[in-house]
PDB file of C-alpha atoms in Angstrom:
ATOM      1  CA  TRP A  29      16.590 -56.664 -38.557  1.00 57.00           C
ATOM      2  CA  PRO A  30      15.437 -59.072 -37.917  1.00 63.00           C
ATOM      3  CA  ALA A  31      12.391 -56.964 -37.928  1.00 67.00           C
ATOM      4  CA  TYR A  32       9.604 -56.447 -35.618  1.00 78.00           C
ATOM      5  CA  ASP A  33       6.303 -54.860 -34.655  1.00 91.00           C
ATOM      6  CA  VAL A  34       5.172 -51.298 -34.784  1.00 94.00           C
ATOM      7  CA  LEU A  35       1.709 -51.355 -33.860  1.00 96.00           C
ATOM      8  CA  TYR A  36      -0.641 -47.975 -32.980  1.00 97.00           C
ATOM      9  CA  CYS A  37       1.987 -45.399 -33.195  1.00 97.00           C
ATOM     10  CA  LEU A  38       2.761 -42.085 -33.590  1.00 98.00           C
ATOM     11  CA  VAL A  39       6.014 -41.787 -36.271  1.00 98.00           C
ATOM     12  CA  LYS A  40       6.509 -37.889 -36.545  1.00 98.00           C
ATOM     13  CA  ASP A  41       8.582 -35.530 -38.487  1.00 98.00           C
ATOM     14  CA  ASN A  42      11.354 -37.173 -38.396  1.00 97.00           C
ATOM     15  CA  HIS A  43      14.354 -36.930 -41.418  1.00 95.00           C
ATOM     16  CA  GLN A  44      16.558 -39.288 -43.046  1.00 92.00           C
ATOM     17  CA  PHE A  45      19.874 -38.898 -45.034  1.00 88.00           C
ATOM     18  CA  ASP A  46      22.348 -40.401 -46.759  1.00 80.00           C
ATOM     19  CA  ASP A  47      22.139 -43.758 -45.221  1.00 79.00           C
ATOM     20  CA  ALA A  48      21.414 -45.935 -48.375  1.00 80.00           C
ATOM     21  CA  GLY A  49      18.788 -47.662 -46.756  1.00 81.00           C
ATOM     22  CA  GLY A  50      15.553 -44.497 -47.179  1.00 89.00           C
ATOM     23  CA  GLY A  51      12.533 -44.463 -44.920  1.00 94.00           C
ATOM     24  CA  GLY A  52      12.353 -41.517 -43.123  1.00 96.00           C
ATOM     25  CA  GLY A  53       9.227 -42.651 -40.918  1.00 96.00           C
ATOM     26  CA  ILE A  54       9.983 -46.083 -40.662  1.00 95.00           C
ATOM     27  CA  TYR A  55      12.809 -48.115 -42.739  1.00 92.00           C
ATOM     28  CA  ILE A  56      12.078 -51.788 -42.458  1.00 89.00           C
ATOM     29  CA  ASN A  57      14.557 -54.631 -43.902  1.00 86.00           C
ATOM     30  CA  THR A  58      12.944 -58.417 -42.771  1.00 81.00           C
ATOM     31  CA  SER A  59      16.579 -59.557 -44.974  1.00 74.00           C
ATOM     32  CA  SER A  60      16.269 -63.135 -46.165  1.00 68.00           C
ATOM     33  CA  PHE A  61      15.683 -64.582 -42.947  1.00 71.00           C
ATOM     34  CA  GLY A  62      13.659 -62.289 -41.270  1.00 74.00           C
ATOM     35  CA  MET A  63      10.498 -62.228 -38.665  1.00 82.00           C
ATOM     36  CA  PRO A  64       7.419 -61.140 -40.702  1.00 88.00           C
ATOM     37  CA  THR A  65       6.308 -58.129 -39.912  1.00 91.00           C
ATOM     38  CA  LEU A  66       3.360 -56.254 -39.050  1.00 94.00           C
ATOM     39  CA  ILE A  67       2.564 -51.820 -39.268  1.00 96.00           C
ATOM     40  CA  GLU A  68      -0.321 -51.301 -37.647  1.00 98.00           C
ATOM     41  CA  GLY A  69      -2.949 -48.555 -36.709  1.00 97.00           C
ATOM     42  CA  CYS A  70      -0.099 -46.045 -36.443  1.00 97.00           C
ATOM     43  CA  ASP A  71       0.052 -42.266 -38.403  1.00 97.00           C
ATOM     44  CA  VAL A  72       2.883 -41.836 -40.113  1.00 98.00           C
ATOM     45  CA  GLU A  73       3.265 -37.985 -40.638  1.00 97.00           C
ATOM     46  CA  GLY A  74       4.973 -35.248 -41.582  1.00 97.00           C
ATOM     47  CA  ASN A  75       8.696 -37.671 -42.096  1.00 98.00           C
ATOM     48  CA  THR A  76      11.033 -36.390 -45.183  1.00 97.00           C
ATOM     49  CA  SER A  77      14.285 -38.789 -47.075  1.00 97.00           C
ATOM     50  CA  ASN A  78      16.855 -37.729 -49.061  1.00 95.00           C
ATOM     51  CA  VAL A  79      17.126 -41.309 -51.029  1.00 95.00           C
ATOM     52  CA  ARG A  80      13.669 -43.279 -50.552  1.00 95.00           C
ATOM     53  CA  GLY A  81      10.481 -44.115 -48.884  1.00 96.00           C
ATOM     54  CA  GLY A  82      10.139 -40.633 -47.108  1.00 97.00           C
ATOM     55  CA  GLY A  83       7.202 -42.040 -44.749  1.00 98.00           C
ATOM     56  CA  MET A  84       8.724 -45.573 -45.194  1.00 96.00           C
ATOM     57  CA  ASN A  85      10.920 -48.245 -46.910  1.00 94.00           C
ATOM     58  CA  LEU A  86       9.521 -51.776 -46.493  1.00 92.00           C
ATOM     59  CA  GLN A  87      12.718 -54.389 -48.142  1.00 89.00           C
ATOM     60  CA  GLY A  88      13.253 -57.836 -47.097  1.00 85.00           C
ATOM     61  CA  GLU A  89      12.198 -61.662 -48.144  1.00 83.00           C
ATOM     62  CA  ALA A  90       9.167 -61.880 -45.015  1.00 85.00           C
ATOM     63  CA  LEU A  91       6.768 -60.997 -45.005  1.00 88.00           C
ATOM     64  CA  ILE A  92       5.211 -57.058 -44.536  1.00 92.00           C
ATOM     65  CA  THR A  93       1.828 -56.392 -44.061  1.00 95.00           C
ATOM     66  CA  VAL A  94       0.924 -52.125 -43.389  1.00 97.00           C
ATOM     67  CA  ARG A  95      -2.847 -51.690 -42.628  1.00 98.00           C
ATOM     68  CA  ASN A  96      -5.123 -49.509 -40.591  1.00 97.00           C
ATOM     69  CA  CYS A  97      -2.170 -46.670 -40.809  1.00 97.00           C
ATOM     70  CA  ARG A  98      -2.494 -42.913 -41.875  1.00 97.00           C
ATOM     71  CA  ILE A  99       0.208 -42.100 -43.838  1.00 97.00           C
ATOM     72  CA  PHE A 100       0.497 -38.372 -44.707  1.00 96.00           C
ATOM     73  CA  ASN A 101       2.253 -35.052 -45.558  1.00 97.00           C
ATOM     74  CA  ASN A 102       5.610 -36.772 -45.984  1.00 98.00           C
ATOM     75  CA  GLN A 103       7.595 -36.708 -48.467  1.00 97.00           C
ATOM     76  CA  THR A 104      11.314 -37.128 -50.113  1.00 97.00           C
ATOM     77  CA  THR A 105      13.453 -34.805 -52.021  1.00 95.00           C
ATOM     78  CA  LYS A 106      13.530 -33.570 -55.593  1.00 95.00           C
ATOM     79  CA  ASP A 107      16.233 -34.789 -58.183  1.00 93.00           C
ATOM     80  CA  GLU A 108      18.059 -32.623 -60.678  1.00 92.00           C
ATOM     81  CA  THR A 109      15.106 -32.601 -62.514  1.00 92.00           C
ATOM     82  CA  GLY A 110      12.450 -31.239 -60.332  1.00 92.00           C
ATOM     83  CA  GLU A 111      11.651 -34.797 -59.811  1.00 94.00           C
ATOM     84  CA  TYR A 112      10.567 -36.275 -56.625  1.00 96.00           C
ATOM     85  CA  LEU A 113      12.879 -38.932 -55.246  1.00 95.00           C
ATOM     86  CA  LYS A 114      10.731 -42.483 -54.965  1.00 95.00           C
ATOM     87  CA  GLY A 115       8.755 -43.136 -52.592  1.00 96.00           C
ATOM     88  CA  GLY A 116       7.388 -40.375 -51.135  1.00 97.00           C
ATOM     89  CA  SER A 117       4.613 -42.121 -48.887  1.00 98.00           C
ATOM     90  CA  ILE A 118       5.810 -45.968 -49.374  1.00 97.00           C
ATOM     91  CA  TYR A 119       8.622 -47.231 -51.572  1.00 96.00           C
ATOM     92  CA  ASN A 120       8.387 -51.085 -50.853  1.00 93.00           C
ATOM     93  CA  GLN A 121      11.094 -52.863 -53.289  1.00 85.00           C
ATOM     94  CA  GLY A 122      13.171 -56.068 -53.801  1.00 71.00           C
ATOM     95  CA  THR A 123      10.075 -58.327 -52.245  1.00 67.00           C
ATOM     96  CA  THR A 124       6.125 -59.016 -53.568  1.00 67.00           C
ATOM     97  CA  ASN A 125       5.877 -60.427 -49.966  1.00 83.00           C
ATOM     98  CA  SER A 126       3.990 -56.861 -49.059  1.00 91.00           C
ATOM     99  CA  ILE A 127       0.882 -56.763 -47.810  1.00 95.00           C
ATOM    100  CA  ILE A 128      -0.560 -53.157 -47.939  1.00 97.00           C
ATOM    101  CA  VAL A 129      -4.252 -52.684 -46.791  1.00 98.00           C
ATOM    102  CA  ASN A 130      -7.106 -50.232 -45.662  1.00 97.00           C
ATOM    103  CA  ASN A 131      -4.922 -47.466 -45.283  1.00 97.00           C
ATOM    104  CA  LYS A 132      -5.112 -43.849 -46.069  1.00 96.00           C
ATOM    105  CA  ILE A 133      -2.508 -42.116 -48.041  1.00 96.00           C
ATOM    106  CA  TYR A 134      -2.600 -38.952 -48.989  1.00 95.00           C
ATOM    107  CA  ASN A 135      -1.555 -35.315 -49.638  1.00 95.00           C
ATOM    108  CA  ASN A 136       2.571 -37.074 -49.677  1.00 97.00           C
ATOM    109  CA  GLY A 137       5.527 -35.750 -52.299  1.00 97.00           C
ATOM    110  CA  GLY A 138       6.458 -38.709 -54.255  1.00 96.00           C
ATOM    111  CA  ASN A 139       5.157 -41.654 -55.554  1.00 96.00           C
ATOM    112  CA  VAL A 140       3.846 -45.093 -53.706  1.00 97.00           C
ATOM    113  CA  TYR A 141       6.529 -47.334 -55.306  1.00 96.00           C
ATOM    114  CA  ILE A 142       5.270 -50.328 -54.274  1.00 95.00           C
ATOM    115  CA  THR A 143       5.981 -54.706 -55.297  1.00 91.00           C
ATOM    116  CA  PRO A 144       3.376 -55.860 -53.303  1.00 91.00           C
ATOM    117  CA  ARG A 145       0.720 -59.266 -53.185  1.00 92.00           C
ATOM    118  CA  MET A 146      -1.365 -57.151 -51.643  1.00 95.00           C
ATOM    119  CA  PHE A 147      -2.506 -53.727 -52.272  1.00 96.00           C
ATOM    120  CA  ALA A 148      -6.281 -53.296 -51.101  1.00 98.00           C
ATOM    121  CA  ASN A 149      -8.871 -50.852 -49.928  1.00 97.00           C
ATOM    122  CA  ASN A 150      -6.653 -48.091 -50.135  1.00 97.00           C
ATOM    123  CA  THR A 151      -7.521 -45.033 -50.016  1.00 95.00           C
ATOM    124  CA  VAL A 152      -4.597 -42.945 -52.226  1.00 96.00           C
ATOM    125  CA  VAL A 153      -5.244 -39.537 -52.751  1.00 92.00           C
ATOM    126  CA  LYS A 154      -3.883 -35.935 -53.350  1.00 91.00           C
ATOM    127  CA  ASN A 155      -0.541 -37.036 -53.740  1.00 95.00           C
ATOM    128  CA  TYR A 156       2.066 -35.549 -56.058  1.00 96.00           C
ATOM    129  CA  GLY A 157       2.763 -38.657 -57.805  1.00 95.00           C
ATOM    130  CA  GLN A 158       1.679 -41.807 -59.191  1.00 95.00           C
ATOM    131  CA  ILE A 159       1.552 -44.946 -57.704  1.00 96.00           C
ATOM    132  CA  TYR A 160       4.389 -46.855 -59.277  1.00 95.00           C
ATOM    133  CA  VAL A 161       4.037 -50.830 -59.379  1.00 93.00           C
ATOM    134  CA  ALA A 162       7.475 -51.728 -60.324  1.00 91.00           C
ATOM    135  CA  GLY A 163       7.581 -55.847 -60.200  1.00 87.00           C
ATOM    136  CA  ALA A 164       4.301 -58.379 -59.361  1.00 84.00           C
ATOM    137  CA  ASN A 165       3.538 -62.109 -59.867  1.00 80.00           C
ATOM    138  CA  ASN A 166       0.564 -63.567 -60.605  1.00 78.00           C
ATOM    139  CA  THR A 167      -0.659 -63.956 -57.423  1.00 82.00           C
ATOM    140  CA  SER A 168      -0.584 -60.373 -56.715  1.00 90.00           C
ATOM    141  CA  THR A 169      -3.348 -58.212 -56.123  1.00 94.00           C
ATOM    142  CA  PHE A 170      -4.580 -54.012 -56.591  1.00 96.00           C
ATOM    143  CA  ALA A 171      -8.189 -54.509 -55.496  1.00 97.00           C
ATOM    144  CA  ASN A 172     -10.793 -52.055 -54.109  1.00 97.00           C
ATOM    145  CA  ASN A 173      -8.668 -49.017 -54.429  1.00 96.00           C
ATOM    146  CA  ILE A 174      -9.786 -45.973 -54.234  1.00 93.00           C
ATOM    147  CA  ILE A 175      -7.492 -43.225 -56.413  1.00 94.00           C
ATOM    148  CA  TRP A 176      -7.736 -39.964 -56.758  1.00 90.00           C
ATOM    149  CA  GLY A 177      -6.687 -36.661 -57.368  1.00 90.00           C
ATOM    150  CA  LEU A 178      -2.928 -37.449 -57.978  1.00 94.00           C
ATOM    151  CA  GLU A 179      -0.505 -34.857 -59.894  1.00 93.00           C
ATOM    152  CA  THR A 180       2.246 -34.243 -61.392  1.00 93.00           C
ATOM    153  CA  SER A 181       5.811 -32.718 -59.531  1.00 92.00           C
ATOM    154  CA  ASP A 182       4.600 -29.361 -60.234  1.00 89.00           C
ATOM    155  CA  GLY A 183       0.879 -30.058 -59.644  1.00 87.00           C
ATOM    156  CA  SER A 184       1.301 -28.956 -63.672  1.00 87.00           C
ATOM    157  CA  LYS A 185      -1.365 -31.983 -64.572  1.00 90.00           C
ATOM    158  CA  PRO A 186      -3.009 -35.063 -63.555  1.00 89.00           C
ATOM    159  CA  THR A 187      -1.509 -38.680 -63.356  1.00 92.00           C
ATOM    160  CA  GLY A 188      -2.417 -42.002 -62.159  1.00 89.00           C
ATOM    161  CA  ILE A 189      -0.673 -45.657 -62.094  1.00 93.00           C
ATOM    162  CA  GLY A 190       2.462 -46.745 -63.487  1.00 92.00           C
ATOM    163  CA  SER A 191       3.216 -49.714 -64.121  1.00 92.00           C
ATOM    164  CA  ALA A 192       6.410 -52.563 -64.977  1.00 88.00           C
ATOM    165  CA  PRO A 193       5.111 -55.488 -66.899  1.00 85.00           C
ATOM    166  CA  ALA A 194       3.598 -57.608 -63.692  1.00 84.00           C
ATOM    167  CA  GLU A 195       1.108 -59.783 -64.011  1.00 85.00           C
ATOM    168  CA  LEU A 196      -1.056 -58.420 -61.603  1.00 89.00           C
ATOM    169  CA  LYS A 197      -5.124 -59.339 -60.924  1.00 93.00           C
ATOM    170  CA  ALA A 198      -7.244 -55.667 -60.719  1.00 94.00           C
ATOM    171  CA  TYR A 199     -10.540 -55.821 -58.977  1.00 95.00           C
ATOM    172  CA  ASN A 200     -12.642 -54.136 -58.677  1.00 95.00           C
ATOM    173  CA  ASN A 201     -10.704 -50.216 -58.605  1.00 95.00           C
ATOM    174  CA  ALA A 202     -11.992 -46.813 -58.650  1.00 92.00           C
ATOM    175  CA  SER A 203      -9.279 -44.091 -60.413  1.00 91.00           C
ATOM    176  CA  TYR A 204      -8.890 -40.983 -62.242  1.00 87.00           C
ATOM    177  CA  HIS A 205      -6.791 -43.093 -65.195  1.00 88.00           C
ATOM    178  CA  SER A 206      -7.500 -46.231 -66.282  1.00 88.00           C
ATOM    179  CA  MET A 207      -5.459 -48.942 -65.192  1.00 91.00           C
ATOM    180  CA  PRO A 208      -1.853 -49.514 -66.972  1.00 89.00           C
ATOM    181  CA  GLU A 209      -1.995 -51.552 -70.719  1.00 85.00           C
ATOM    182  CA  GLY A 210      -0.282 -53.576 -72.259  1.00 85.00           C
ATOM    183  CA  LYS A 211       1.686 -54.655 -69.229  1.00 90.00           C
ATOM    184  CA  LEU A 212       0.109 -57.845 -68.016  1.00 89.00           C
ATOM    185  CA  TRP A 213      -2.731 -56.775 -66.073  1.00 92.00           C
ATOM    186  CA  GLN A 214      -5.588 -58.739 -65.366  1.00 92.00           C
ATOM    187  CA  VAL A 215      -8.249 -56.339 -64.771  1.00 94.00           C
ATOM    188  CA  GLN A 216     -11.592 -56.524 -64.312  1.00 94.00           C
ATOM    189  CA  GLY A 217     -14.390 -53.545 -62.368  1.00 93.00           C
ATOM    190  CA  THR A 218     -12.577 -50.497 -62.901  1.00 91.00           C
ATOM    191  CA  ILE A 219     -14.917 -47.049 -62.066  1.00 88.00           C
ATOM    192  CA  LEU A 220     -13.297 -44.344 -64.242  1.00 87.00           C
ATOM    193  CA  PHE A 221     -13.900 -41.082 -62.510  1.00 84.00           C
ATOM    194  CA  SER A 222     -14.652 -38.122 -65.113  1.00 79.00           C
ATOM    195  CA  SER A 223     -13.180 -35.421 -63.244  1.00 79.00           C
ATOM    196  CA  ASN A 224      -9.444 -35.350 -61.108  1.00 82.00           C
ATOM    197  CA  VAL A 225     -11.508 -32.877 -58.849  1.00 76.00           C
ATOM    198  CA  THR A 226     -14.661 -32.935 -55.924  1.00 71.00           C
ATOM    199  CA  ASN A 227     -17.090 -32.379 -57.301  1.00 65.00           C
ATOM    200  CA  GLY A 228     -17.685 -28.929 -54.262  1.00 60.00           C
ATOM    201  CA  VAL A 229     -14.721 -27.021 -55.979  1.00 65.00           C
ATOM    202  CA  ILE A 230     -15.171 -28.686 -59.850  1.00 66.00           C
ATOM    203  CA  LYS A 231     -15.489 -25.989 -62.321  1.00 68.00           C
ATOM    204  CA  GLU A 232     -17.703 -25.987 -65.037  1.00 69.00           C
ATOM    205  CA  GLU A 233     -15.342 -25.871 -68.235  1.00 69.00           C
ATOM    206  CA  ASP A 234     -13.919 -28.936 -66.409  1.00 67.00           C
ATOM    207  CA  VAL A 235     -16.450 -31.543 -66.916  1.00 66.00           C
ATOM    208  CA  LYS A 236     -15.886 -33.493 -69.840  1.00 62.00           C
ATOM    209  CA  GLU A 237     -18.725 -33.585 -71.719  1.00 66.00           C
ATOM    210  CA  GLY A 238     -21.970 -35.581 -71.102  1.00 57.00           C
ATOM    211  CA  THR A 239     -21.100 -35.847 -66.919  1.00 59.00           C
ATOM    212  CA  CYS A 240     -21.766 -33.916 -64.656  1.00 57.00           C
ATOM    213  CA  GLY A 241     -17.940 -34.191 -63.276  1.00 60.00           C
ATOM    214  CA  SER A 242     -17.532 -37.894 -61.349  1.00 62.00           C
ATOM    215  CA  GLY A 243     -14.983 -36.790 -58.634  1.00 67.00           C
ATOM    216  CA  PRO A 244     -15.502 -38.301 -55.473  1.00 68.00           C
ATOM    217  CA  ARG A 245     -17.840 -36.081 -53.472  1.00 62.00           C
ATOM    218  CA  PHE A 246     -17.608 -35.501 -50.196  1.00 55.00           C
ATOM    219  CA  GLN A 247     -19.110 -35.216 -47.125  1.00 51.00           C
ATOM    220  CA  ASP A 248     -18.657 -31.379 -46.564  1.00 46.00           C
ATOM    221  CA  ASP A 249     -18.497 -30.609 -50.072  1.00 43.00           C
ATOM    222  CA  LEU A 250     -21.941 -28.899 -51.459  1.00 42.00           C
ATOM    223  CA  MET A 251     -22.544 -31.480 -54.228  1.00 42.00           C
ATOM    224  CA  THR A 252     -22.461 -28.852 -57.721  1.00 43.00           C
ATOM    225  CA  SER A 253     -24.321 -29.916 -60.868  1.00 41.00           C
ATOM    226  CA  PHE A 254     -23.239 -29.302 -64.512  1.00 39.00           C
ATOM    227  CA  CYS A 255     -25.492 -30.749 -66.120  1.00 37.00           C
TER     228      CYS A 255
END
């Protein structure tokens, strides 16, 4: 702070503890008068935090953009109830001036915790913890994301998208769970998967009646249909 760009870096196996800021791999705080910040083309892998934001913590009033990154295998520690602390992959609060686009966010322990201007074109799969929108405004957009394979902290059941009351435009997302209701979201064009596992490993007893088990099918999976 003032913040700087982080471009095409490998941010791996770092650990943050004690300091209240959080951010195991990357901590950006543009403050109220910092410079716009770009995080682009980075692999953020295997980082941890005892506070918040295992992969990265993004704060401040100046524009922060995260794009074309892979954010994976990061986590926050668990509290006394067994829940991961906030933001296993990304913790972004205190500003609605962040743009998070075209990223792969997967295999993280802890939720994606955001207050975005835009969260779009992201693939969010196989994380412990939901996507949680902590705040937004009527110009904020949540669009064209694939959200699948998210589970509760103990892996006992699927989870999806949570939200504080927030005006947010949610367009053309694909998810196992529907978009939040009663939260002031403007929702259009949601596609719902009928399964939270891939077609290649789906069990017949897990398929919802009347469907073929329309979880995502990845290229290296063998297609199995129970229709």
